[in-house]
């Protein structure tokens, strides 16, 4: 769609990259910044994740959601409760989703040009609206430019994010093959957008790991998803990663490492890391719900539990985890 540009990375989901054990190709990047599914990125130590003096999203960040395809009310609640958890009025027990969001503010937003003295408190996410396109008006096979068109339909507000979520029977260009989600922007309108697909029926071993056995690499048992829905818990992991990138590098000149057209960002610079002691094929030391056996690392609104990606700390060049 005219006026839109892909200024940020396409994301090979954090869950996906964690199982990338068999690739021989390092640093190879596809169209629109999509990293190959079977790639384990080994960054050049001289290429540090730095700030490029551009804008970030701060203050009140309204998020509008467009559900493309059929989602049940229970599925929608998994994501909407996550968004509400980012800056919940009543903080959940620690470790919490809001604590994870506060880390983004501390490590990134507070250091950006024009940041307020109290960016951690000032930056708040608000679920501004939701809309549904159950009949898939653009069809069930989408090209990348159509994602930008759908984002425009969500009518994001200036300084906000349009979140486009596609159902498990919707195919998107590059989905599973080279990406589980992406973020981009309309620089003219000063808005960002995020797309994430439900991988339950197409590639759960790639886009919903560790809640499904990996498509490649060591076949460790899958973890139990907190919501009981592998596809939706996988979506939340990827939504979290993409929102982190959209906020810290919305227009391609914020915080990132590597080439601008295919950058590593706040969460994608820590692929496959969810808890301490993580290594390729192992998500790390996580909390386990005593009743359900579900693995998680963050508490959220309405008693929800989530698994969120580690965030890269530019000051120490380490991955910051909640547990």
Short mmCIF file of C-alpha atoms in Angstrom, two decimals:
data_model
loop_
_atom_site.label_atom_id
_atom_site.label_comp_id
_atom_site.label_asym_id
_atom_site.label_seq_id
_atom_site.Cartn_x
_atom_site.Cartn_y
_atom_site.Cartn_z
CA UNK A 1 0.00 0.00 0.00
CA UNK A 2 1.35 3.42 -0.93
CA UNK A 3 2.92 5.31 1.95
CA UNK A 4 3.94 2.23 3.90
CA UNK A 5 7.48 1.01 4.20
CA UNK A 6 9.06 -2.00 5.85
CA UNK A 7 11.42 -0.12 8.10
CA UNK A 8 11.83 -2.83 10.68
CA UNK A 9 12.81 -6.45 10.74
CA UNK A 10 10.69 -9.39 9.81
CA UNK A 11 10.93 -11.72 12.76
CA UNK A 12 11.91 -15.31 12.85
CA UNK A 13 10.19 -15.90 16.14
CA UNK A 14 12.23 -16.13 19.29
CA UNK A 15 10.80 -19.59 19.78
CA UNK A 16 11.77 -20.52 16.28
CA UNK A 17 15.38 -19.41 16.34
CA UNK A 18 16.01 -21.28 19.56
CA UNK A 19 15.93 -24.58 17.73
CA UNK A 20 18.18 -23.57 14.88
CA UNK A 21 20.87 -26.16 15.34
CA UNK A 22 21.45 -27.56 11.88
CA UNK A 23 22.13 -24.54 9.73
CA UNK A 24 25.48 -23.99 8.10
CA UNK A 25 24.54 -20.54 6.86
CA UNK A 26 25.31 -17.69 9.25
CA UNK A 27 24.11 -14.13 8.78
CA UNK A 28 22.09 -14.84 5.64
CA UNK A 29 19.02 -12.63 5.41
CA UNK A 30 16.04 -12.81 3.12
CA UNK A 31 13.55 -10.35 1.71
CA UNK A 32 12.22 -7.67 4.07
CA UNK A 33 14.83 -8.58 6.67
CA UNK A 34 13.57 -12.10 7.22
CA UNK A 35 16.18 -14.37 8.72
CA UNK A 36 16.26 -17.92 7.43
CA UNK A 37 14.35 -20.36 9.58
CA UNK A 38 17.30 -22.69 9.92
CA UNK A 39 19.82 -20.08 10.89
CA UNK A 40 21.59 -19.66 14.20
CA UNK A 41 22.87 -16.10 14.09
CA UNK A 42 26.36 -15.48 15.43
CA UNK A 43 26.87 -11.72 15.58
CA UNK A 44 30.18 -10.05 14.92
CA UNK A 45 31.42 -8.83 18.32
CA UNK A 46 32.18 -5.47 16.70
CA UNK A 47 28.52 -5.03 15.72
CA UNK A 48 26.95 -3.89 18.96
CA UNK A 49 23.27 -3.16 19.45
CA UNK A 50 23.28 0.62 19.55
CA UNK A 51 21.00 3.63 19.32
CA UNK A 52 20.89 5.31 15.91
CA UNK A 53 19.38 8.59 17.15
CA UNK A 54 15.91 8.02 15.72
CA UNK A 55 12.46 8.08 17.25
CA UNK A 56 11.04 5.46 19.59
CA UNK A 57 7.47 5.08 20.78
CA UNK A 58 6.96 6.61 24.21
CA UNK A 59 4.28 8.05 26.40
CA UNK A 60 0.79 6.68 25.84
CA UNK A 61 1.00 3.95 23.17
CA UNK A 62 -2.48 3.03 21.90
CA UNK A 63 -2.73 -0.45 20.38
CA UNK A 64 -5.55 -1.37 18.02
CA UNK A 65 -6.06 -5.04 17.15
CA UNK A 66 -7.38 -6.47 13.88
CA UNK A 67 -8.33 -10.14 14.10
CA UNK A 68 -8.13 -11.57 10.59
CA UNK A 69 -9.96 -14.88 10.34
CA UNK A 70 -11.81 -16.79 13.01
CA UNK A 71 -10.68 -16.62 16.62
CA UNK A 72 -12.74 -17.79 19.58
CA UNK A 73 -13.44 -15.40 22.47
CA UNK A 74 -11.09 -17.47 24.62
CA UNK A 75 -8.30 -17.10 22.07
CA UNK A 76 -8.80 -13.36 21.83
CA UNK A 77 -8.67 -13.06 25.61
CA UNK A 78 -5.18 -14.61 25.71
CA UNK A 79 -3.77 -11.73 23.64
CA UNK A 80 -5.93 -8.91 25.00
CA UNK A 81 -5.06 -9.87 28.57
CA UNK A 82 -1.38 -9.83 27.60
CA UNK A 83 -1.70 -6.29 26.23
CA UNK A 84 -3.52 -5.22 29.38
CA UNK A 85 -0.77 -6.82 31.45
CA UNK A 86 1.97 -4.64 29.97
CA UNK A 87 1.01 -1.64 32.07
CA UNK A 88 -1.66 -3.06 34.35
CA UNK A 89 -3.12 -0.73 36.95
CA UNK A 90 -2.89 -3.55 39.50
CA UNK A 91 0.51 -5.20 39.03
CA UNK A 92 0.56 -8.99 38.94
CA UNK A 93 2.85 -11.01 41.23
CA UNK A 94 6.49 -10.98 40.20
CA UNK A 95 7.90 -11.94 37.85
CA UNK A 96 5.32 -10.07 35.82
CA UNK A 97 4.55 -8.91 32.30
CA UNK A 98 4.68 -5.30 33.49
CA UNK A 99 8.15 -5.95 34.91
CA UNK A 100 9.23 -7.18 31.46
CA UNK A 101 7.78 -4.02 29.91
CA UNK A 102 9.56 -1.90 32.49
CA UNK A 103 12.84 -3.49 31.41
CA UNK A 104 12.25 -2.24 27.86
CA UNK A 105 11.67 1.25 29.20
CA UNK A 106 14.77 1.10 31.38
CA UNK A 107 17.18 -0.41 28.86
CA UNK A 108 15.95 1.42 25.77
CA UNK A 109 13.24 4.07 25.94
CA UNK A 110 14.80 6.03 28.79
CA UNK A 111 17.98 6.42 26.71
CA UNK A 112 16.37 7.69 23.53
CA UNK A 113 16.53 11.23 22.26
CA UNK A 114 13.94 13.40 23.96
CA UNK A 115 13.13 10.77 26.60
CA UNK A 116 11.39 12.06 29.66
CA UNK A 117 13.18 11.88 32.99
CA UNK A 118 10.73 9.18 34.03
CA UNK A 119 10.19 7.23 30.81
CA UNK A 120 9.61 3.99 32.70
CA UNK A 121 6.40 5.31 34.22
CA UNK A 122 5.45 7.55 31.33
CA UNK A 123 5.38 4.83 28.67
CA UNK A 124 2.06 3.02 28.91
CA UNK A 125 0.26 0.69 26.55
CA UNK A 126 -3.48 1.08 26.14
CA UNK A 127 -5.72 -1.37 24.31
CA UNK A 128 -7.52 1.24 22.23
CA UNK A 129 -9.81 -0.97 20.18
CA UNK A 130 -10.41 -4.27 18.45
CA UNK A 131 -11.99 -5.20 15.12
CA UNK A 132 -12.59 -8.51 13.35
CA UNK A 133 -12.53 -9.61 9.72
CA UNK A 134 -13.78 -13.18 10.15
CA UNK A 135 -14.60 -13.63 6.48
CA UNK A 136 -11.06 -12.78 5.40
CA UNK A 137 -11.98 -10.05 2.94
CA UNK A 138 -8.55 -10.12 1.29
CA UNK A 139 -8.54 -13.89 1.03
CA UNK A 140 -6.66 -16.54 2.97
CA UNK A 141 -3.34 -16.13 1.19
CA UNK A 142 -1.78 -12.75 1.93
CA UNK A 143 1.21 -10.97 0.44
CA UNK A 144 3.30 -8.68 2.63
CA UNK A 145 1.86 -5.41 1.25
CA UNK A 146 -1.60 -6.62 2.27
CA UNK A 147 -0.48 -6.71 5.90
CA UNK A 148 0.18 -2.99 5.71
CA UNK A 149 -3.26 -2.52 4.17
CA UNK A 150 -4.86 -4.46 7.01
CA UNK A 151 -2.90 -2.42 9.53
CA UNK A 152 -4.33 0.75 7.99
CA UNK A 153 -7.82 -0.67 8.47
CA UNK A 154 -7.12 -0.94 12.18
CA UNK A 155 -6.76 2.86 12.17
CA UNK A 156 -3.81 3.18 14.54
CA UNK A 157 -3.45 6.51 16.26
CA UNK A 158 -0.34 8.65 15.94
CA UNK A 159 2.40 7.17 18.09
CA UNK A 160 0.50 3.91 18.32
CA UNK A 161 0.61 0.36 16.98
CA UNK A 162 -1.78 -1.59 14.78
CA UNK A 163 -1.63 -5.28 15.68
CA UNK A 164 -2.74 -7.61 12.87
CA UNK A 165 -3.28 -11.22 13.92
CA UNK A 166 -4.05 -13.91 11.34
CA UNK A 167 -5.88 -17.15 12.11
CA UNK A 168 -4.35 -20.61 11.79
CA UNK A 169 -5.90 -21.25 8.35
CA UNK A 170 -4.53 -18.03 6.85
CA UNK A 171 -1.31 -18.24 4.84
CA UNK A 172 1.00 -15.23 4.75
CA UNK A 173 3.96 -14.70 2.45
CA UNK A 174 7.01 -16.23 4.13
CA UNK A 175 5.06 -17.48 7.15
CA UNK A 176 6.80 -20.54 8.59
CA UNK A 177 9.36 -20.51 5.79
CA UNK A 178 11.14 -17.33 6.85
CA UNK A 179 9.09 -15.59 9.53
CA UNK A 180 6.54 -15.97 12.30
CA UNK A 181 5.79 -12.26 12.48
CA UNK A 182 7.09 -8.87 11.48
CA UNK A 183 6.79 -5.20 12.25
CA UNK A 184 6.83 -2.19 9.99
CA UNK A 185 5.61 1.39 9.94
CA UNK A 186 3.88 4.23 8.18
CA UNK A 187 6.54 6.87 8.73
CA UNK A 188 4.32 9.64 7.39
CA UNK A 189 1.55 8.93 9.88
CA UNK A 190 4.11 8.14 12.63
CA UNK A 191 2.47 4.82 13.38
CA UNK A 192 3.83 1.30 13.58
CA UNK A 193 2.25 -2.05 12.90
CA UNK A 194 2.89 -5.62 13.95
CA UNK A 195 1.75 -8.83 12.29
CA UNK A 196 1.86 -12.28 13.89
CA UNK A 197 0.30 -15.49 12.61
CA UNK A 198 -1.23 -18.40 14.49
CA UNK A 199 1.07 -21.31 13.70
CA UNK A 200 -0.99 -24.10 15.30
CA UNK A 201 -1.97 -25.77 12.02
CA UNK A 202 1.01 -24.74 9.90
CA UNK A 203 4.28 -24.82 11.84
CA UNK A 204 3.96 -25.05 15.64
CA UNK A 205 7.39 -26.65 15.88
CA UNK A 206 8.87 -23.52 14.38
CA UNK A 207 6.71 -20.65 15.61
CA UNK A 208 5.34 -22.01 18.89
CA UNK A 209 8.43 -23.75 20.31
CA UNK A 210 8.95 -24.66 23.16
CA UNK A 211 5.24 -25.49 23.42
CA UNK A 212 5.60 -27.94 20.54
CA UNK A 213 8.41 -30.29 19.59
CA UNK A 214 10.86 -28.46 17.32
CA UNK A 215 10.83 -29.09 13.60
CA UNK A 216 14.60 -29.55 13.71
CA UNK A 217 17.26 -30.27 16.26
CA UNK A 218 17.04 -32.18 19.55
CA UNK A 219 13.55 -33.54 20.13
CA UNK A 220 13.06 -32.62 23.76
CA UNK A 221 9.52 -32.94 25.15
CA UNK A 222 7.29 -29.96 24.48
CA UNK A 223 6.40 -27.73 27.42
CA UNK A 224 2.80 -27.27 28.56
CA UNK A 225 1.39 -23.91 27.33
CA UNK A 226 -0.10 -21.67 30.05
CA UNK A 227 -3.41 -21.10 28.26
CA UNK A 228 -3.68 -24.67 27.03
CA UNK A 229 -3.59 -23.42 23.43
CA UNK A 230 -0.24 -23.95 21.72
CA UNK A 231 -1.03 -21.59 18.85
CA UNK A 232 -2.13 -18.69 21.04
CA UNK A 233 0.72 -18.97 23.52
CA UNK A 234 3.08 -19.07 20.56
CA UNK A 235 1.42 -15.94 19.21
CA UNK A 236 1.95 -14.11 22.49
CA UNK A 237 5.68 -14.90 22.48
CA UNK A 238 5.95 -13.47 18.98
CA UNK A 239 3.68 -10.51 19.67
CA UNK A 240 5.89 -9.65 22.65
CA UNK A 241 9.04 -9.84 20.55
CA UNK A 242 7.58 -7.77 17.73
CA UNK A 243 6.07 -5.14 20.02
CA UNK A 244 9.48 -4.77 21.68
CA UNK A 245 10.99 -4.14 18.25
CA UNK A 246 8.21 -1.83 17.13
CA UNK A 247 8.57 0.33 20.23
CA UNK A 248 12.38 0.53 20.32
CA UNK A 249 12.96 0.68 16.54
CA UNK A 250 9.68 1.78 14.93
CA UNK A 251 11.06 3.65 11.90
CA UNK A 252 14.34 1.86 11.28
CA UNK A 253 16.60 4.37 13.04
CA UNK A 254 16.16 3.45 16.69
CA UNK A 255 17.87 0.68 18.65
CA UNK A 256 19.22 -2.20 16.60
CA UNK A 257 22.27 -4.23 15.64
CA UNK A 258 23.43 -5.17 12.17
CA UNK A 259 22.09 -3.92 8.84
CA UNK A 260 19.13 -1.56 8.93
CA UNK A 261 17.13 -3.67 6.48
CA UNK A 262 17.53 -6.79 8.64
CA UNK A 263 18.34 -5.72 12.19
CA UNK A 264 18.51 -7.58 15.46
CA UNK A 265 16.47 -5.76 18.07
CA UNK A 266 15.59 -5.79 21.76
CA UNK A 267 14.20 -9.35 21.79
CA UNK A 268 15.46 -10.84 18.55
CA UNK A 269 19.05 -10.29 19.70
CA UNK A 270 18.39 -12.99 22.32
CA UNK A 271 16.98 -15.81 20.18
CA UNK A 272 15.50 -18.74 22.05
CA UNK A 273 16.26 -17.38 25.53
CA UNK A 274 13.39 -17.38 28.03
CA UNK A 275 15.05 -18.23 31.32
CA UNK A 276 18.47 -18.42 32.90
CA UNK A 277 20.76 -21.14 31.62
CA UNK A 278 19.16 -21.24 28.16
CA UNK A 279 21.02 -22.67 25.19
CA UNK A 280 19.96 -23.72 21.67
CA UNK A 281 17.18 -26.26 22.06
CA UNK A 282 16.62 -25.45 25.76
CA UNK A 283 14.44 -22.49 26.73
CA UNK A 284 16.06 -22.04 30.13
CA UNK A 285 15.03 -22.46 33.75
CA UNK A 286 11.32 -21.58 33.90
CA UNK A 287 8.60 -21.48 36.52
CA UNK A 288 6.09 -24.33 36.42
CA UNK A 289 2.48 -24.02 37.52
CA UNK A 290 1.87 -26.60 40.25
CA UNK A 291 -1.71 -27.23 39.13
CA UNK A 292 -1.48 -27.32 35.34
CA UNK A 293 2.20 -28.14 34.81
CA UNK A 294 2.46 -25.18 32.43
CA UNK A 295 5.82 -23.46 31.97
CA UNK A 296 5.97 -19.67 32.18
CA UNK A 297 8.15 -16.75 33.23
CA UNK A 298 5.66 -13.92 33.71
CA UNK A 299 2.40 -13.35 35.56
CA UNK A 300 -0.24 -11.19 33.91
CA UNK A 301 -3.67 -9.70 34.33
CA UNK A 302 -6.66 -11.84 35.31
CA UNK A 303 -4.42 -14.59 36.66
CA UNK A 304 -2.77 -15.22 33.28
CA UNK A 305 0.68 -16.69 32.89
CA UNK A 306 2.90 -16.09 29.85
CA UNK A 307 6.25 -17.04 28.40
CA UNK A 308 8.10 -13.92 27.21
CA UNK A 309 11.43 -13.58 25.39
CA UNK A 310 14.57 -12.33 27.08
CA UNK A 311 15.60 -8.76 26.34
CA UNK A 312 19.09 -7.78 25.24
CA UNK A 313 20.91 -5.41 27.58
CA UNK A 314 23.01 -3.07 25.39
CA UNK A 315 25.13 -1.98 28.35
CA UNK A 316 26.32 -5.45 29.30
CA UNK A 317 25.77 -7.31 25.99
CA UNK A 318 23.85 -9.99 27.90
CA UNK A 319 20.31 -11.32 27.75
CA UNK A 320 18.10 -10.15 30.60
CA UNK A 321 15.58 -12.75 31.78
CA UNK A 322 12.75 -12.58 34.29
CA UNK A 323 13.61 -15.94 35.85
#
